[in-house]
C-alpha cells in the first residue's frame, strides 16, 4: 500500500516508521528544512530521535508537491497535524478521492461556531464528501516507533475507510480494531488529555494512589457523559479510545499532558510548563473548549472545569483539589441529555 503521512511530528513519524516496514510511505513535512534534515539523518532528530526510518519511507516537502497533489499518488492519506491545523488540511484535501484519516485529538478552538468542534464536525463543514476517519487509542510515539505492542482504533462511518486503516497499520506489533462510532472515539481522545492534566496535578501534589484512582474513574464518567450527550455509544468509552487512552495518558511517564499537571503542582507557570515540553500538549488548548461544549449541552464536568480554572490562573493547585473534594454528595451515575 502507498501511504501519505502529512505532518512530521513525533506521532506522524512513528506511524511512518511502523508502516514503513511493510508499505511504501511518504512522510511530508511542511518545512523544507525539516524535511531535508530528516532525509539527511535518516531519523527525525527533533521530534523522535533514536528511531531510524526504514527503507520504505520517503521524506517529502512542498518542493515535491502540496498535499492535494500528493494524495492522488497514494492509496491512503494520514493527517498527522495538531488539531489547530486540521481545518486547513481537510480544506486542502476536500476534493481527494482517497481515504483520509487524522490522528489529532481534541476540540478545535471556536472558528465557525461559538464552541469548538471535533474532527468529524470540522470535516462535515469543510469537506463533507471526503471519505474520512480517525486513528486513535492508547499510544506513545516512542513505543510505536520501537515496535512495542500497541492496540489502536480505526473509526469511521465508512467501512472502506476502516478497512484501509486496518490494512495499513495492523501488523506484528500493532493491532487495529475497527469501530463505526467516530463521535465516541473522538470524545475519548479529546477529554482524556484534559483529565491527564488533573491526574498529573494529583501525582505532583503527592495525594496518593486512592486520589489517582478516583480521578481516573470519575474522569471516565465525565468523558462518557459528554460523549453520550453528543450521540456516542456508551460501550466505546470502555474500549481503547476511552478507558485505554485515559489510563495511558493519565499515568504514563511519557504523557505530555500529565507532565503539565506535574509541573503546575511544582509551582511552574503554565507558560513555563508548556515551553519545557518541546511538543504540543493538546489538553492545554482543548480544556476550555471541552468545558464550553459540555456547558452548552448541560453536562457537568467538574474535573475538567477545575483544570480550566487552574490553567486560567483562577485557582492554585491545592485550591483546585479542595474545590473538587468540597463538592456536595451526589449519585454515582447521572442521566445525560442527548443531542437530537
XYZ file of C-alpha atoms in Angstrom:
340
model
C 0.000 0.000 0.000
C 1.128 3.569 -0.722
C 0.547 5.792 2.330
C 0.952 9.566 2.640
C 1.563 10.952 6.140
C 1.029 14.714 6.272
C 2.954 16.047 9.244
C 6.364 15.054 10.549
C 5.880 15.437 14.276
C 6.536 12.607 16.717
C 3.308 10.690 16.111
C 3.281 11.058 12.331
C 6.901 9.954 12.193
C 6.225 6.985 14.475
C 3.402 5.733 12.268
C 5.590 6.171 9.199
C 8.321 4.117 10.871
C 5.841 1.401 11.837
C 4.065 1.187 8.480
C 7.279 1.647 6.500
C 8.373 -1.861 7.409
C 5.556 -3.274 5.221
C 4.354 -0.459 2.960
C 5.624 2.456 0.891
C 5.229 5.608 2.974
C 5.768 9.266 2.113
C 6.400 11.383 5.222
C 5.580 15.000 4.310
C 6.903 17.932 6.339
C 5.598 21.457 5.783
C 9.063 22.915 6.488
C 11.526 22.058 3.677
C 14.457 22.464 6.065
C 12.946 19.913 8.449
C 12.306 17.511 5.586
C 15.898 17.885 4.385
C 17.238 17.260 7.889
C 15.141 14.102 8.304
C 16.170 12.799 4.879
C 19.853 13.506 5.549
C 19.984 11.919 9.003
C 17.542 9.078 8.386
C 15.599 9.963 11.540
C 13.541 12.808 12.989
C 16.143 14.220 15.336
C 13.871 17.000 16.600
C 10.658 15.118 17.392
C 11.602 11.426 17.526
C 15.357 10.946 17.904
C 16.811 7.458 18.017
C 14.378 5.773 15.606
C 15.637 5.187 12.074
C 13.315 5.471 9.115
C 13.001 2.116 7.337
C 13.778 1.853 3.601
C 10.062 2.025 2.793
C 9.822 5.669 3.949
C 10.466 8.618 1.639
C 10.631 12.165 3.002
C 8.910 14.987 1.110
C 8.072 18.680 1.492
C 6.150 21.263 -0.556
C 9.036 21.134 -3.033
C 7.826 17.647 -4.003
C 4.167 18.664 -4.041
C 1.356 20.070 -1.958
C -0.906 17.676 -0.009
C -3.783 17.591 -2.508
C -1.495 16.728 -5.417
C 0.489 14.132 -3.479
C -2.677 12.484 -2.182
C -3.649 11.341 -5.657
C -0.474 9.248 -5.891
C -1.266 7.364 -2.673
C -3.938 4.935 -1.536
C -4.345 6.298 1.989
C -3.765 9.764 3.462
C -2.974 10.309 7.149
C -3.220 13.832 8.568
C -0.713 13.988 11.412
C -1.007 17.675 12.297
C -2.106 19.223 15.600
C -5.834 19.913 15.951
C -5.281 23.589 15.148
C -4.189 22.721 11.592
C -6.829 20.090 10.811
C -9.336 22.501 9.224
C -6.748 23.892 6.831
C -5.534 20.447 5.859
C -9.006 18.994 5.283
C -9.927 22.048 3.226
C -6.906 21.389 1.028
C -7.914 17.732 0.685
C -11.658 18.284 0.146
C -11.564 17.027 -3.462
C -9.410 13.991 -2.594
C -10.939 10.663 -3.624
C -8.663 8.619 -1.349
C -9.474 7.593 2.248
C -8.272 10.248 4.687
C -7.797 9.821 8.443
C -6.479 12.160 11.107
C -4.508 11.444 14.272
C -5.095 14.630 16.284
C -7.159 14.504 19.476
C -9.116 17.431 20.800
C -11.744 20.061 20.136
C -10.873 22.763 17.648
C -10.784 26.309 19.016
C -14.009 28.133 18.083
C -13.936 29.181 14.418
C -17.346 28.944 12.776
C -19.301 28.305 15.982
C -19.232 29.796 19.486
C -17.891 26.412 20.629
C -15.142 24.108 19.406
C -15.728 21.229 17.009
C -14.442 17.669 16.928
C -12.567 16.465 13.863
C -15.549 14.813 12.212
C -17.548 18.021 12.680
C -14.789 20.039 11.023
C -14.823 17.554 8.127
C -18.615 17.987 7.791
C -18.112 21.750 7.375
C -15.164 21.931 5.003
C -15.026 18.554 3.213
C -18.386 16.773 3.564
C -17.720 14.456 0.651
C -14.397 13.218 1.990
C -14.145 9.512 2.859
C -12.697 10.092 6.288
C -11.966 8.592 9.685
C -9.768 8.836 12.735
C -6.991 6.603 14.078
C -6.877 6.798 17.868
C -6.201 4.868 21.053
C -3.558 4.488 23.764
C -0.236 5.083 22.060
C 3.037 6.815 22.805
C 5.033 7.623 19.682
C 8.301 6.241 21.035
C 6.783 2.839 21.771
C 5.109 2.603 18.361
C 8.360 3.508 16.605
C 10.158 0.944 18.752
C 7.717 -1.794 17.658
C 6.429 -2.333 21.187
C 2.950 -3.933 21.374
C 0.188 -1.378 20.734
C -3.546 -1.513 20.012
C -5.416 1.265 18.187
C -8.916 2.004 16.939
C -9.765 2.837 13.322
C -13.042 4.752 13.480
C -15.182 5.846 10.563
C -18.770 5.768 9.409
C -17.471 4.143 6.207
C -16.330 0.537 6.088
C -13.842 1.202 3.271
C -12.001 3.761 5.412
C -11.886 1.411 8.394
C -10.634 -1.396 6.155
C -7.901 0.804 4.663
C -6.623 1.799 8.103
C -6.581 -1.789 9.320
C -4.740 -2.911 6.179
C -2.193 -0.126 6.568
C -1.302 -0.415 10.237
C -2.334 -3.814 11.591
C 0.847 -5.847 11.893
C 3.121 -7.900 14.151
C 3.447 -5.204 16.837
C 0.178 -3.340 16.320
C -3.443 -4.468 16.488
C -6.024 -2.189 14.882
C -9.678 -2.601 15.793
C -12.456 -1.170 13.624
C -15.215 0.980 15.149
C -18.014 2.961 13.495
C -18.556 5.274 16.497
C -16.464 8.258 15.399
C -18.129 10.528 17.947
C -17.208 8.318 20.896
C -13.663 7.719 19.697
C -13.055 11.442 19.195
C -14.610 12.475 22.505
C -12.399 9.961 24.308
C -9.291 11.271 22.570
C -10.146 14.872 23.385
C -11.218 14.597 27.002
C -8.505 12.215 28.211
C -5.871 14.901 27.616
C -7.658 17.289 29.975
C -8.081 14.595 32.609
C -4.389 13.705 32.343
C -3.501 17.233 33.442
C -5.679 16.724 36.520
C -4.053 13.389 37.292
C -0.581 14.851 36.865
C -1.571 17.557 39.334
C -2.764 14.876 41.762
C 0.514 12.978 41.491
C 2.584 16.149 41.690
C 0.886 17.081 44.952
C 1.538 13.550 46.298
C -2.145 12.995 47.071
C -1.775 9.233 46.810
C -2.985 6.330 44.715
C -6.523 6.492 46.109
C -6.868 10.013 44.739
C -5.438 9.000 41.383
C -7.889 6.112 41.085
C -10.775 8.400 41.976
C -9.746 10.985 39.398
C -9.378 8.413 36.610
C -12.709 6.788 37.437
C -14.692 9.999 37.832
C -12.917 11.410 34.799
C -14.135 8.461 32.757
C -17.666 9.243 33.951
C -17.294 12.852 32.769
C -15.957 11.721 29.411
C -18.832 9.281 28.970
C -21.472 11.865 29.890
C -20.182 14.290 27.276
C -19.917 11.563 24.662
C -23.455 10.330 25.235
C -24.781 13.875 25.000
C -23.087 14.180 21.601
C -24.559 10.913 20.361
C -21.794 8.410 21.104
C -22.300 4.861 22.356
C -21.526 4.093 25.990
C -19.509 0.954 25.208
C -16.956 2.966 23.229
C -15.732 4.580 26.446
C -14.898 1.198 27.947
C -12.646 0.475 24.969
C -9.230 1.525 23.746
C -10.100 5.098 22.810
C -11.869 5.719 26.130
C -10.628 3.887 29.203
C -7.484 2.645 27.475
C -6.277 6.034 26.297
C -7.283 7.679 29.585
C -5.281 5.232 31.705
C -2.215 5.575 29.478
C -2.261 9.368 29.298
C -3.141 9.888 32.948
C -0.492 7.544 34.361
C 2.256 7.139 31.738
C 5.552 8.913 32.252
C 5.723 9.746 28.522
C 2.453 11.704 28.690
C 2.934 15.395 27.898
C -0.436 16.336 29.363
C 0.315 14.536 32.633
C 3.658 16.310 32.666
C 1.893 19.685 32.536
C -0.042 18.787 35.677
C 3.122 17.646 37.431
C 4.916 20.898 36.587
C 1.990 23.059 37.717
C 1.954 21.191 41.015
C 5.643 22.093 41.414
C 4.800 25.771 41.117
C 5.777 26.273 37.490
C 3.687 28.696 35.454
C 1.630 27.406 32.552
C 3.945 29.135 30.079
C 6.989 27.532 31.687
C 5.329 24.108 31.737
C 4.340 24.227 28.059
C 7.695 25.601 26.909
C 9.575 22.860 28.731
C 7.795 20.134 26.769
C 9.062 20.946 23.292
C 5.860 19.374 21.882
C 2.160 20.231 21.811
C 0.108 19.235 24.872
C -3.383 19.185 23.364
C -5.115 19.181 26.745
C -3.915 22.721 27.440
C -5.572 24.011 24.286
C -8.726 21.914 24.328
C -9.655 22.122 28.039
C -11.704 25.292 27.621
C -13.459 24.012 24.511
C -14.323 20.738 26.275
C -15.895 22.594 29.194
C -17.729 25.081 26.982
C -19.172 22.316 24.802
C -20.294 20.459 27.929
C -21.867 23.600 29.390
C -23.922 24.185 26.255
C -25.144 20.590 26.406
C -25.996 20.767 30.103
C -23.336 18.203 31.030
C -21.485 18.520 34.331
C -17.700 18.096 34.129
C -16.283 19.316 37.464
C -12.814 17.816 36.983
C -12.423 19.397 33.547
C -13.718 22.698 34.951
C -11.131 22.563 37.740
C -8.409 22.088 35.117
C -9.650 25.137 33.203
C -9.682 27.237 36.384
C -6.144 26.088 37.129
C -4.895 26.834 33.599
C -6.548 30.257 33.690
C -4.829 31.072 36.985
C -8.106 31.396 38.896
C -7.065 28.808 41.482
C -3.802 27.403 42.796
C -3.137 23.645 42.506
C -4.140 22.866 46.097
C -7.258 25.025 45.761
C -8.373 23.103 42.671
C -8.227 19.858 44.635
C -10.045 21.406 47.610
C -12.867 22.597 45.346
C -13.343 19.107 43.925
C -13.292 17.433 47.330
C -15.626 20.053 48.776
C -18.450 19.374 46.358
C -21.679 18.061 47.873
C -22.662 14.384 47.790
C -24.100 13.019 44.545
C -25.246 9.789 42.943
C -22.500 7.892 41.114
C -24.457 7.757 37.841
C -26.428 10.526 36.141
C -28.901 10.657 33.287
C -27.487 12.507 30.334
C -29.324 14.634 27.723
C -28.577 13.548 24.157
C -28.370 15.684 21.056
C -31.253 15.095 18.655
